[in-house]
Short mmCIF file of N, CA and C in Angstrom, two decimals:
data_model
loop_
_atom_site.label_atom_id
_atom_site.label_comp_id
_atom_site.label_asym_id
_atom_site.label_seq_id
_atom_site.Cartn_x
_atom_site.Cartn_y
_atom_site.Cartn_z
N MET J 1 27.97 -18.28 32.67
CA MET J 1 26.83 -18.86 31.90
C MET J 1 27.30 -19.14 30.50
N LYS J 2 27.04 -20.36 30.02
CA LYS J 2 27.40 -20.75 28.70
C LYS J 2 26.31 -20.36 27.70
N GLN J 3 26.67 -20.38 26.41
CA GLN J 3 25.77 -20.00 25.37
C GLN J 3 24.50 -20.87 25.32
N THR J 4 24.68 -22.17 25.48
CA THR J 4 23.51 -23.05 25.41
C THR J 4 22.56 -22.78 26.59
N GLU J 5 23.06 -22.51 27.74
CA GLU J 5 22.21 -22.17 28.91
C GLU J 5 21.48 -20.85 28.64
N PHE J 6 22.20 -19.88 28.11
CA PHE J 6 21.63 -18.58 27.79
C PHE J 6 20.46 -18.77 26.80
N LEU J 7 20.74 -19.53 25.70
CA LEU J 7 19.75 -19.74 24.68
C LEU J 7 18.52 -20.46 25.26
N HIS J 8 18.76 -21.42 26.16
CA HIS J 8 17.69 -22.14 26.78
C HIS J 8 16.79 -21.21 27.59
N ILE J 9 17.33 -20.19 28.17
CA ILE J 9 16.55 -19.21 28.97
C ILE J 9 15.82 -18.21 28.06
N VAL J 10 16.53 -17.74 27.02
CA VAL J 10 16.05 -16.59 26.20
C VAL J 10 15.11 -17.00 25.08
N MET J 11 15.38 -18.08 24.41
CA MET J 11 14.66 -18.45 23.21
C MET J 11 13.11 -18.62 23.43
N PRO J 12 12.65 -19.12 24.58
CA PRO J 12 11.20 -19.29 24.72
C PRO J 12 10.39 -17.97 24.64
N PHE J 13 10.99 -16.86 24.98
CA PHE J 13 10.24 -15.58 24.95
C PHE J 13 10.75 -14.62 23.86
N LYS J 14 11.60 -15.09 22.99
CA LYS J 14 12.12 -14.20 21.94
C LYS J 14 11.00 -13.64 21.04
N ASP J 15 10.03 -14.50 20.68
CA ASP J 15 8.89 -14.09 19.84
C ASP J 15 8.08 -13.02 20.54
N LYS J 16 7.88 -13.17 21.82
CA LYS J 16 7.08 -12.18 22.57
C LYS J 16 7.78 -10.84 22.57
N VAL J 17 9.11 -10.86 22.67
CA VAL J 17 9.89 -9.58 22.59
C VAL J 17 9.64 -8.97 21.20
N PHE J 18 9.74 -9.78 20.18
CA PHE J 18 9.52 -9.23 18.82
C PHE J 18 8.14 -8.66 18.65
N ARG J 19 7.11 -9.37 19.10
CA ARG J 19 5.71 -8.90 18.93
C ARG J 19 5.50 -7.55 19.67
N LEU J 20 6.09 -7.42 20.86
CA LEU J 20 5.94 -6.17 21.60
C LEU J 20 6.64 -5.06 20.85
N ALA J 21 7.84 -5.32 20.36
CA ALA J 21 8.60 -4.33 19.61
C ALA J 21 7.85 -3.92 18.34
N LYS J 22 7.26 -4.89 17.65
CA LYS J 22 6.50 -4.59 16.42
C LYS J 22 5.26 -3.75 16.74
N ARG J 23 4.60 -4.05 17.83
CA ARG J 23 3.44 -3.30 18.25
C ARG J 23 3.83 -1.81 18.51
N LEU J 24 4.94 -1.59 19.14
CA LEU J 24 5.39 -0.22 19.53
C LEU J 24 6.02 0.50 18.36
N LEU J 25 6.82 -0.18 17.52
CA LEU J 25 7.57 0.48 16.48
C LEU J 25 6.89 0.43 15.13
N VAL J 26 5.90 -0.39 14.92
CA VAL J 26 5.13 -0.61 13.74
C VAL J 26 5.99 -1.30 12.62
N SER J 27 7.15 -0.83 12.34
CA SER J 27 7.98 -1.41 11.27
C SER J 27 8.55 -2.73 11.68
N LYS J 28 8.42 -3.74 10.76
CA LYS J 28 8.95 -5.08 11.04
C LYS J 28 10.46 -5.03 11.17
N ASP J 29 11.13 -4.26 10.31
CA ASP J 29 12.59 -4.18 10.37
C ASP J 29 13.03 -3.59 11.68
N GLU J 30 12.38 -2.51 12.12
CA GLU J 30 12.75 -1.84 13.35
C GLU J 30 12.50 -2.81 14.54
N ALA J 31 11.43 -3.60 14.48
CA ALA J 31 11.17 -4.57 15.55
C ALA J 31 12.20 -5.65 15.59
N GLU J 32 12.66 -6.10 14.44
CA GLU J 32 13.73 -7.11 14.40
C GLU J 32 15.03 -6.53 15.01
N ASP J 33 15.35 -5.29 14.65
CA ASP J 33 16.53 -4.65 15.23
C ASP J 33 16.42 -4.50 16.73
N ALA J 34 15.23 -4.15 17.21
CA ALA J 34 15.01 -3.97 18.66
C ALA J 34 15.18 -5.30 19.39
N THR J 35 14.63 -6.35 18.77
CA THR J 35 14.72 -7.72 19.37
C THR J 35 16.18 -8.14 19.47
N GLN J 36 16.96 -7.89 18.41
CA GLN J 36 18.38 -8.25 18.42
C GLN J 36 19.12 -7.44 19.47
N GLU J 37 18.76 -6.17 19.58
CA GLU J 37 19.46 -5.29 20.52
C GLU J 37 19.17 -5.75 22.00
N VAL J 38 17.94 -6.09 22.27
CA VAL J 38 17.58 -6.57 23.63
C VAL J 38 18.28 -7.85 23.94
N ILE J 39 18.33 -8.84 23.02
CA ILE J 39 19.00 -10.11 23.25
C ILE J 39 20.48 -9.89 23.41
N LEU J 40 21.06 -9.00 22.64
CA LEU J 40 22.46 -8.65 22.73
C LEU J 40 22.79 -8.10 24.16
N LYS J 41 21.91 -7.18 24.64
CA LYS J 41 22.11 -6.62 25.97
C LYS J 41 21.97 -7.68 27.03
N LEU J 42 21.04 -8.61 26.84
CA LEU J 42 20.92 -9.71 27.81
C LEU J 42 22.21 -10.55 27.80
N TRP J 43 22.73 -10.83 26.61
CA TRP J 43 23.94 -11.63 26.51
C TRP J 43 25.12 -10.90 27.18
N GLN J 44 25.22 -9.60 26.97
CA GLN J 44 26.35 -8.86 27.58
C GLN J 44 26.23 -8.87 29.11
N ASN J 45 25.03 -8.98 29.63
CA ASN J 45 24.84 -9.03 31.09
C ASN J 45 24.36 -10.42 31.55
N LYS J 46 24.89 -11.40 30.87
CA LYS J 46 24.43 -12.78 31.12
C LYS J 46 24.68 -13.25 32.57
N GLU J 47 25.69 -12.73 33.19
CA GLU J 47 25.96 -13.13 34.57
C GLU J 47 24.97 -12.51 35.50
N ALA J 48 24.42 -11.36 35.19
CA ALA J 48 23.41 -10.72 36.03
C ALA J 48 22.02 -11.32 35.86
N ILE J 49 21.81 -12.06 34.79
CA ILE J 49 20.53 -12.69 34.54
C ILE J 49 20.11 -13.63 35.70
N LYS J 50 21.07 -14.29 36.26
CA LYS J 50 20.77 -15.20 37.32
C LYS J 50 20.15 -14.59 38.54
N LYS J 51 20.33 -13.30 38.70
CA LYS J 51 19.81 -12.56 39.86
C LYS J 51 18.29 -12.32 39.75
N TYR J 52 17.79 -12.31 38.49
CA TYR J 52 16.39 -11.99 38.25
C TYR J 52 15.49 -13.21 38.47
N LYS J 53 14.36 -12.97 39.16
CA LYS J 53 13.39 -14.09 39.34
C LYS J 53 12.70 -14.44 38.01
N ASN J 54 12.36 -13.40 37.25
CA ASN J 54 11.61 -13.59 35.98
C ASN J 54 12.36 -12.88 34.86
N VAL J 55 13.18 -13.60 34.14
CA VAL J 55 13.99 -13.05 33.06
C VAL J 55 13.11 -12.55 31.92
N GLU J 56 12.03 -13.23 31.68
CA GLU J 56 11.10 -12.86 30.58
C GLU J 56 10.50 -11.46 30.91
N ALA J 57 10.06 -11.25 32.11
CA ALA J 57 9.49 -9.92 32.47
C ALA J 57 10.56 -8.83 32.34
N PHE J 58 11.78 -9.13 32.73
CA PHE J 58 12.85 -8.21 32.62
C PHE J 58 13.14 -7.88 31.14
N ALA J 59 13.16 -8.87 30.27
CA ALA J 59 13.38 -8.71 28.86
C ALA J 59 12.26 -7.85 28.24
N MET J 60 11.01 -8.08 28.67
CA MET J 60 9.89 -7.27 28.11
C MET J 60 9.99 -5.83 28.56
N THR J 61 10.43 -5.63 29.76
CA THR J 61 10.65 -4.23 30.25
C THR J 61 11.75 -3.57 29.47
N MET J 62 12.82 -4.32 29.22
CA MET J 62 13.93 -3.80 28.43
C MET J 62 13.43 -3.43 27.02
N THR J 63 12.61 -4.32 26.47
CA THR J 63 12.09 -4.07 25.12
C THR J 63 11.24 -2.82 25.08
N LYS J 64 10.34 -2.72 26.03
CA LYS J 64 9.45 -1.52 26.10
C LYS J 64 10.31 -0.28 26.22
N ASN J 65 11.28 -0.24 27.10
CA ASN J 65 12.12 0.93 27.30
C ASN J 65 12.95 1.29 26.03
N PHE J 66 13.51 0.20 25.41
CA PHE J 66 14.28 0.40 24.19
C PHE J 66 13.43 1.00 23.12
N CYS J 67 12.20 0.49 22.93
CA CYS J 67 11.34 0.99 21.90
C CYS J 67 10.91 2.43 22.12
N PHE J 68 10.59 2.75 23.41
CA PHE J 68 10.25 4.13 23.71
C PHE J 68 11.41 5.05 23.46
N ASP J 69 12.66 4.65 23.80
CA ASP J 69 13.80 5.47 23.53
C ASP J 69 13.97 5.67 22.01
N LYS J 70 13.72 4.59 21.26
CA LYS J 70 13.86 4.67 19.80
C LYS J 70 12.83 5.64 19.22
N LEU J 71 11.64 5.57 19.76
CA LEU J 71 10.56 6.47 19.27
C LEU J 71 10.86 7.95 19.63
N LYS J 72 11.56 8.17 20.69
CA LYS J 72 11.93 9.54 21.08
C LYS J 72 13.10 10.09 20.28
N SER J 73 13.91 9.19 19.73
CA SER J 73 15.10 9.60 19.05
C SER J 73 14.80 10.33 17.75
N LYS J 74 15.79 10.97 17.22
CA LYS J 74 15.61 11.69 15.95
C LYS J 74 15.28 10.74 14.81
N GLN J 75 15.82 9.54 14.84
CA GLN J 75 15.54 8.56 13.81
C GLN J 75 14.05 8.20 13.79
N ALA J 76 13.45 8.16 14.95
CA ALA J 76 12.04 7.79 15.03
C ALA J 76 11.13 8.90 14.49
N GLN J 77 11.62 10.13 14.53
CA GLN J 77 10.84 11.22 13.98
C GLN J 77 10.57 10.94 12.53
N ASN J 78 11.55 10.42 11.80
CA ASN J 78 11.40 10.09 10.40
C ASN J 78 10.39 8.92 10.30
N LEU J 79 10.46 7.94 11.17
CA LEU J 79 9.52 6.86 11.13
C LEU J 79 8.10 7.38 11.32
N LYS J 80 7.87 8.26 12.26
CA LYS J 80 6.52 8.77 12.50
C LYS J 80 6.00 9.47 11.24
N ILE J 81 6.82 10.20 10.55
CA ILE J 81 6.37 10.93 9.36
C ILE J 81 5.94 9.90 8.32
N VAL J 82 6.74 8.86 8.14
CA VAL J 82 6.39 7.82 7.13
C VAL J 82 5.05 7.19 7.49
N HIS J 83 4.90 6.84 8.79
CA HIS J 83 3.68 6.13 9.20
C HIS J 83 2.43 7.04 9.23
N SER J 84 2.64 8.32 9.50
CA SER J 84 1.50 9.19 9.47
C SER J 84 1.03 9.52 8.07
N ASN J 85 1.91 9.35 7.14
CA ASN J 85 1.51 9.54 5.70
C ASN J 85 0.89 8.31 5.05
N TYR J 86 0.89 7.21 5.78
CA TYR J 86 0.37 6.00 5.25
C TYR J 86 -1.19 6.13 5.10
N LYS J 87 -1.68 5.77 3.98
CA LYS J 87 -3.11 5.76 3.77
C LYS J 87 -3.56 4.34 3.47
N ASP J 88 -4.69 4.00 3.97
CA ASP J 88 -5.28 2.71 3.74
C ASP J 88 -5.76 2.72 2.30
N GLU J 89 -5.16 1.93 1.46
CA GLU J 89 -5.50 1.87 0.03
C GLU J 89 -6.59 0.88 -0.27
N THR J 90 -7.08 0.19 0.70
CA THR J 90 -8.14 -0.78 0.47
C THR J 90 -9.42 -0.02 0.14
N ILE J 91 -10.19 -0.59 -0.78
CA ILE J 91 -11.42 0.03 -1.20
C ILE J 91 -12.56 -0.81 -0.63
N SER J 92 -13.59 -0.14 -0.16
CA SER J 92 -14.72 -0.88 0.42
C SER J 92 -15.44 -1.67 -0.73
N LEU J 93 -16.11 -2.69 -0.30
CA LEU J 93 -16.84 -3.52 -1.23
C LEU J 93 -17.87 -2.69 -2.01
N GLN J 94 -18.52 -1.82 -1.30
CA GLN J 94 -19.54 -0.91 -1.95
C GLN J 94 -18.90 -0.11 -3.06
N ARG J 95 -17.73 0.50 -2.73
CA ARG J 95 -17.01 1.30 -3.73
C ARG J 95 -16.61 0.48 -4.91
N LYS J 96 -16.10 -0.75 -4.69
CA LYS J 96 -15.68 -1.64 -5.77
C LYS J 96 -16.85 -1.93 -6.68
N LEU J 97 -18.01 -2.20 -6.10
CA LEU J 97 -19.19 -2.46 -6.89
C LEU J 97 -19.58 -1.25 -7.74
N GLU J 98 -19.52 -0.09 -7.15
CA GLU J 98 -19.86 1.12 -7.91
C GLU J 98 -18.88 1.36 -9.07
N VAL J 99 -17.58 1.15 -8.83
CA VAL J 99 -16.60 1.34 -9.93
C VAL J 99 -16.86 0.29 -10.99
N ASN J 100 -17.09 -0.95 -10.64
CA ASN J 100 -17.34 -1.98 -11.62
C ASN J 100 -18.61 -1.67 -12.47
N ASP J 101 -19.61 -1.18 -11.78
CA ASP J 101 -20.84 -0.84 -12.51
C ASP J 101 -20.60 0.32 -13.53
N ALA J 102 -19.81 1.32 -13.05
CA ALA J 102 -19.51 2.43 -13.91
C ALA J 102 -18.68 1.98 -15.14
N LEU J 103 -17.72 1.12 -14.90
CA LEU J 103 -16.92 0.62 -15.99
C LEU J 103 -17.75 -0.17 -16.99
N GLU J 104 -18.65 -1.00 -16.50
CA GLU J 104 -19.55 -1.75 -17.38
C GLU J 104 -20.43 -0.82 -18.21
N ARG J 105 -20.92 0.24 -17.54
CA ARG J 105 -21.81 1.18 -18.27
C ARG J 105 -21.03 1.86 -19.39
N VAL J 106 -19.76 2.30 -19.06
CA VAL J 106 -18.97 2.96 -20.08
C VAL J 106 -18.60 2.00 -21.24
N LYS J 107 -18.30 0.75 -20.91
CA LYS J 107 -18.05 -0.25 -21.97
C LYS J 107 -19.24 -0.37 -22.94
N LYS J 108 -20.48 -0.42 -22.31
CA LYS J 108 -21.66 -0.57 -23.15
C LYS J 108 -21.85 0.65 -23.99
N LEU J 109 -21.58 1.83 -23.44
CA LEU J 109 -21.72 3.10 -24.20
C LEU J 109 -20.73 3.13 -25.36
N ILE J 110 -19.53 2.66 -25.10
CA ILE J 110 -18.48 2.62 -26.20
C ILE J 110 -18.96 1.64 -27.30
N GLU J 111 -19.49 0.51 -26.89
CA GLU J 111 -19.97 -0.49 -27.89
C GLU J 111 -21.06 0.08 -28.77
N ALA J 112 -21.84 1.00 -28.20
CA ALA J 112 -22.99 1.56 -28.99
C ALA J 112 -22.58 2.69 -29.93
N LEU J 113 -21.32 3.13 -29.87
CA LEU J 113 -20.81 4.21 -30.74
C LEU J 113 -20.70 3.72 -32.21
N PRO J 114 -20.67 4.65 -33.12
CA PRO J 114 -20.41 4.31 -34.55
C PRO J 114 -18.99 3.69 -34.59
N GLU J 115 -18.77 2.85 -35.58
CA GLU J 115 -17.53 2.04 -35.67
C GLU J 115 -16.26 2.88 -35.63
N GLN J 116 -16.19 3.97 -36.37
CA GLN J 116 -14.96 4.79 -36.38
C GLN J 116 -14.74 5.45 -35.01
N GLN J 117 -15.77 5.98 -34.41
CA GLN J 117 -15.65 6.58 -33.09
C GLN J 117 -15.17 5.56 -32.04
N LYS J 118 -15.76 4.37 -32.11
CA LYS J 118 -15.41 3.32 -31.22
C LYS J 118 -13.91 2.97 -31.34
N LEU J 119 -13.47 2.87 -32.61
CA LEU J 119 -12.09 2.55 -32.88
C LEU J 119 -11.11 3.63 -32.35
N VAL J 120 -11.44 4.85 -32.61
CA VAL J 120 -10.57 5.95 -32.17
C VAL J 120 -10.54 6.04 -30.63
N ILE J 121 -11.66 5.95 -29.97
CA ILE J 121 -11.65 6.02 -28.54
C ILE J 121 -10.92 4.85 -27.89
N GLN J 122 -11.02 3.71 -28.54
CA GLN J 122 -10.27 2.51 -28.04
C GLN J 122 -8.79 2.76 -28.14
N LEU J 123 -8.35 3.28 -29.30
CA LEU J 123 -6.94 3.46 -29.51
C LEU J 123 -6.32 4.57 -28.64
N ARG J 124 -7.08 5.65 -28.56
CA ARG J 124 -6.53 6.82 -27.85
C ARG J 124 -6.70 6.72 -26.32
N ASP J 125 -7.93 6.52 -25.87
CA ASP J 125 -8.22 6.58 -24.43
C ASP J 125 -7.97 5.25 -23.68
N ILE J 126 -8.10 4.13 -24.35
CA ILE J 126 -7.90 2.89 -23.65
C ILE J 126 -6.52 2.33 -23.92
N GLU J 127 -6.08 2.28 -25.16
CA GLU J 127 -4.75 1.79 -25.47
C GLU J 127 -3.64 2.84 -25.30
N GLN J 128 -3.99 4.07 -25.15
CA GLN J 128 -3.06 5.21 -24.89
C GLN J 128 -2.06 5.43 -26.04
N TYR J 129 -2.51 5.28 -27.30
CA TYR J 129 -1.62 5.57 -28.42
C TYR J 129 -1.64 7.10 -28.64
N GLU J 130 -0.56 7.58 -29.22
CA GLU J 130 -0.44 9.00 -29.58
C GLU J 130 -1.20 9.21 -30.86
N PHE J 131 -1.48 10.48 -31.16
CA PHE J 131 -2.27 10.84 -32.37
C PHE J 131 -1.53 10.39 -33.63
N ASN J 132 -0.19 10.62 -33.69
CA ASN J 132 0.53 10.28 -34.87
C ASN J 132 0.54 8.77 -35.12
N GLU J 133 0.53 7.98 -34.08
CA GLU J 133 0.45 6.51 -34.21
C GLU J 133 -0.92 6.09 -34.71
N ILE J 134 -2.00 6.75 -34.26
CA ILE J 134 -3.33 6.43 -34.72
C ILE J 134 -3.48 6.82 -36.14
N GLU J 135 -2.89 7.95 -36.54
CA GLU J 135 -2.91 8.37 -37.94
C GLU J 135 -2.36 7.27 -38.85
N GLU J 136 -1.22 6.72 -38.47
CA GLU J 136 -0.60 5.63 -39.25
C GLU J 136 -1.50 4.40 -39.32
N MET J 137 -2.02 4.02 -38.18
CA MET J 137 -2.83 2.79 -38.08
C MET J 137 -4.12 2.86 -38.91
N LEU J 138 -4.82 3.98 -38.78
CA LEU J 138 -6.07 4.16 -39.44
C LEU J 138 -6.01 4.85 -40.78
N GLU J 139 -4.85 5.37 -41.11
CA GLU J 139 -4.66 6.12 -42.36
C GLU J 139 -5.67 7.24 -42.45
N MET J 140 -5.72 8.05 -41.38
CA MET J 140 -6.65 9.20 -41.30
C MET J 140 -5.79 10.41 -40.94
N LYS J 141 -6.36 11.58 -41.21
CA LYS J 141 -5.66 12.84 -40.80
C LYS J 141 -5.93 13.08 -39.31
N ALA J 142 -5.02 13.81 -38.73
CA ALA J 142 -5.11 14.10 -37.29
C ALA J 142 -6.36 14.85 -36.96
N GLY J 143 -6.79 15.80 -37.80
CA GLY J 143 -8.03 16.56 -37.56
C GLY J 143 -9.23 15.65 -37.52
N THR J 144 -9.32 14.71 -38.42
CA THR J 144 -10.44 13.77 -38.44
C THR J 144 -10.44 12.92 -37.20
N ILE J 145 -9.29 12.46 -36.74
CA ILE J 145 -9.19 11.65 -35.50
C ILE J 145 -9.68 12.46 -34.32
N ARG J 146 -9.26 13.76 -34.22
CA ARG J 146 -9.64 14.61 -33.13
C ARG J 146 -11.17 14.82 -33.08
N VAL J 147 -11.75 15.04 -34.29
CA VAL J 147 -13.21 15.24 -34.34
C VAL J 147 -13.91 13.98 -33.93
N LEU J 148 -13.52 12.83 -34.41
CA LEU J 148 -14.17 11.52 -34.05
C LEU J 148 -14.06 11.29 -32.52
N LEU J 149 -12.85 11.57 -32.01
CA LEU J 149 -12.63 11.38 -30.55
C LEU J 149 -13.48 12.33 -29.71
N SER J 150 -13.55 13.57 -30.14
CA SER J 150 -14.36 14.58 -29.45
C SER J 150 -15.83 14.17 -29.47
N ARG J 151 -16.34 13.76 -30.61
CA ARG J 151 -17.77 13.37 -30.69
C ARG J 151 -18.04 12.11 -29.86
N ALA J 152 -17.13 11.19 -29.83
CA ALA J 152 -17.29 9.99 -29.06
C ALA J 152 -17.35 10.32 -27.54
N ARG J 153 -16.42 11.12 -27.16
CA ARG J 153 -16.37 11.53 -25.71
C ARG J 153 -17.61 12.29 -25.32
N LYS J 154 -18.06 13.20 -26.21
CA LYS J 154 -19.24 14.03 -25.93
C LYS J 154 -20.47 13.14 -25.79
N THR J 155 -20.63 12.14 -26.68
CA THR J 155 -21.79 11.23 -26.66
C THR J 155 -21.79 10.43 -25.34
N ILE J 156 -20.60 9.91 -24.96
CA ILE J 156 -20.52 9.15 -23.71
C ILE J 156 -20.79 10.02 -22.54
N ARG J 157 -20.23 11.22 -22.47
CA ARG J 157 -20.49 12.15 -21.37
C ARG J 157 -21.94 12.50 -21.25
N GLN J 158 -22.59 12.80 -22.36
CA GLN J 158 -24.06 13.15 -22.30
C GLN J 158 -24.89 11.97 -21.82
N GLN J 159 -24.55 10.75 -22.25
CA GLN J 159 -25.35 9.62 -21.79
C GLN J 159 -25.10 9.30 -20.34
N LEU J 160 -23.89 9.50 -19.85
CA LEU J 160 -23.60 9.31 -18.43
C LEU J 160 -24.32 10.32 -17.55
N ILE J 161 -24.32 11.61 -18.03
CA ILE J 161 -25.02 12.63 -17.27
C ILE J 161 -26.52 12.33 -17.23
N GLN J 162 -27.05 11.92 -18.36
CA GLN J 162 -28.49 11.56 -18.40
C GLN J 162 -28.75 10.41 -17.49
N ALA J 163 -27.93 9.39 -17.43
CA ALA J 163 -28.17 8.26 -16.55
C ALA J 163 -28.06 8.63 -15.07
N HIS J 164 -27.11 9.53 -14.74
CA HIS J 164 -26.96 9.92 -13.37
C HIS J 164 -28.02 10.88 -12.88
N ASN J 165 -28.65 11.60 -13.82
CA ASN J 165 -29.73 12.52 -13.49
C ASN J 165 -31.08 11.82 -13.61
N TYR J 166 -31.08 10.55 -13.91
CA TYR J 166 -32.30 9.75 -14.07
C TYR J 166 -33.24 10.34 -15.09
N GLY J 167 -32.63 10.93 -16.12
CA GLY J 167 -33.44 11.50 -17.20
C GLY J 167 -34.01 12.83 -16.91
N ILE J 168 -33.74 13.45 -15.74
CA ILE J 168 -34.22 14.74 -15.35
C ILE J 168 -33.29 15.79 -15.92
N LYS J 169 -33.84 16.78 -16.58
CA LYS J 169 -32.99 17.85 -17.17
C LYS J 169 -33.02 19.10 -16.31
#
């Protein structure tokens, strides 16, 4: 069997082999490797291919067996650990709305603070500047900055607690 004849037989179902391997192995890279391995084994036994009535079914069986062997191997144990640690990082629409509402509420509370407290909380908590950098920017002592920051955080915390308790004490 020549290469062109082999490709004419194998290429129509190559994508099916890949999809089955991807379904079983999860990893795209592992599925690509499995597909290559199956096609290579078919090429090495190209003379025997003529004996099969349905080469596609034979290739799918080979793929299934190869993937199961791979999953049983020591290498696959590492794959399972990686995949079992995967967490779905998508956030539900409801949760996104809640987070956006909370952020808007905090922004409004910061805007309502006295000017110095607003400035200090912006520089420290939002912009993540260190205290010595804020001292230089605002030309204030570290103690003053800490007091302003503490008062601003306390005011915001109290107003958030009050809002979440619906004014009930």
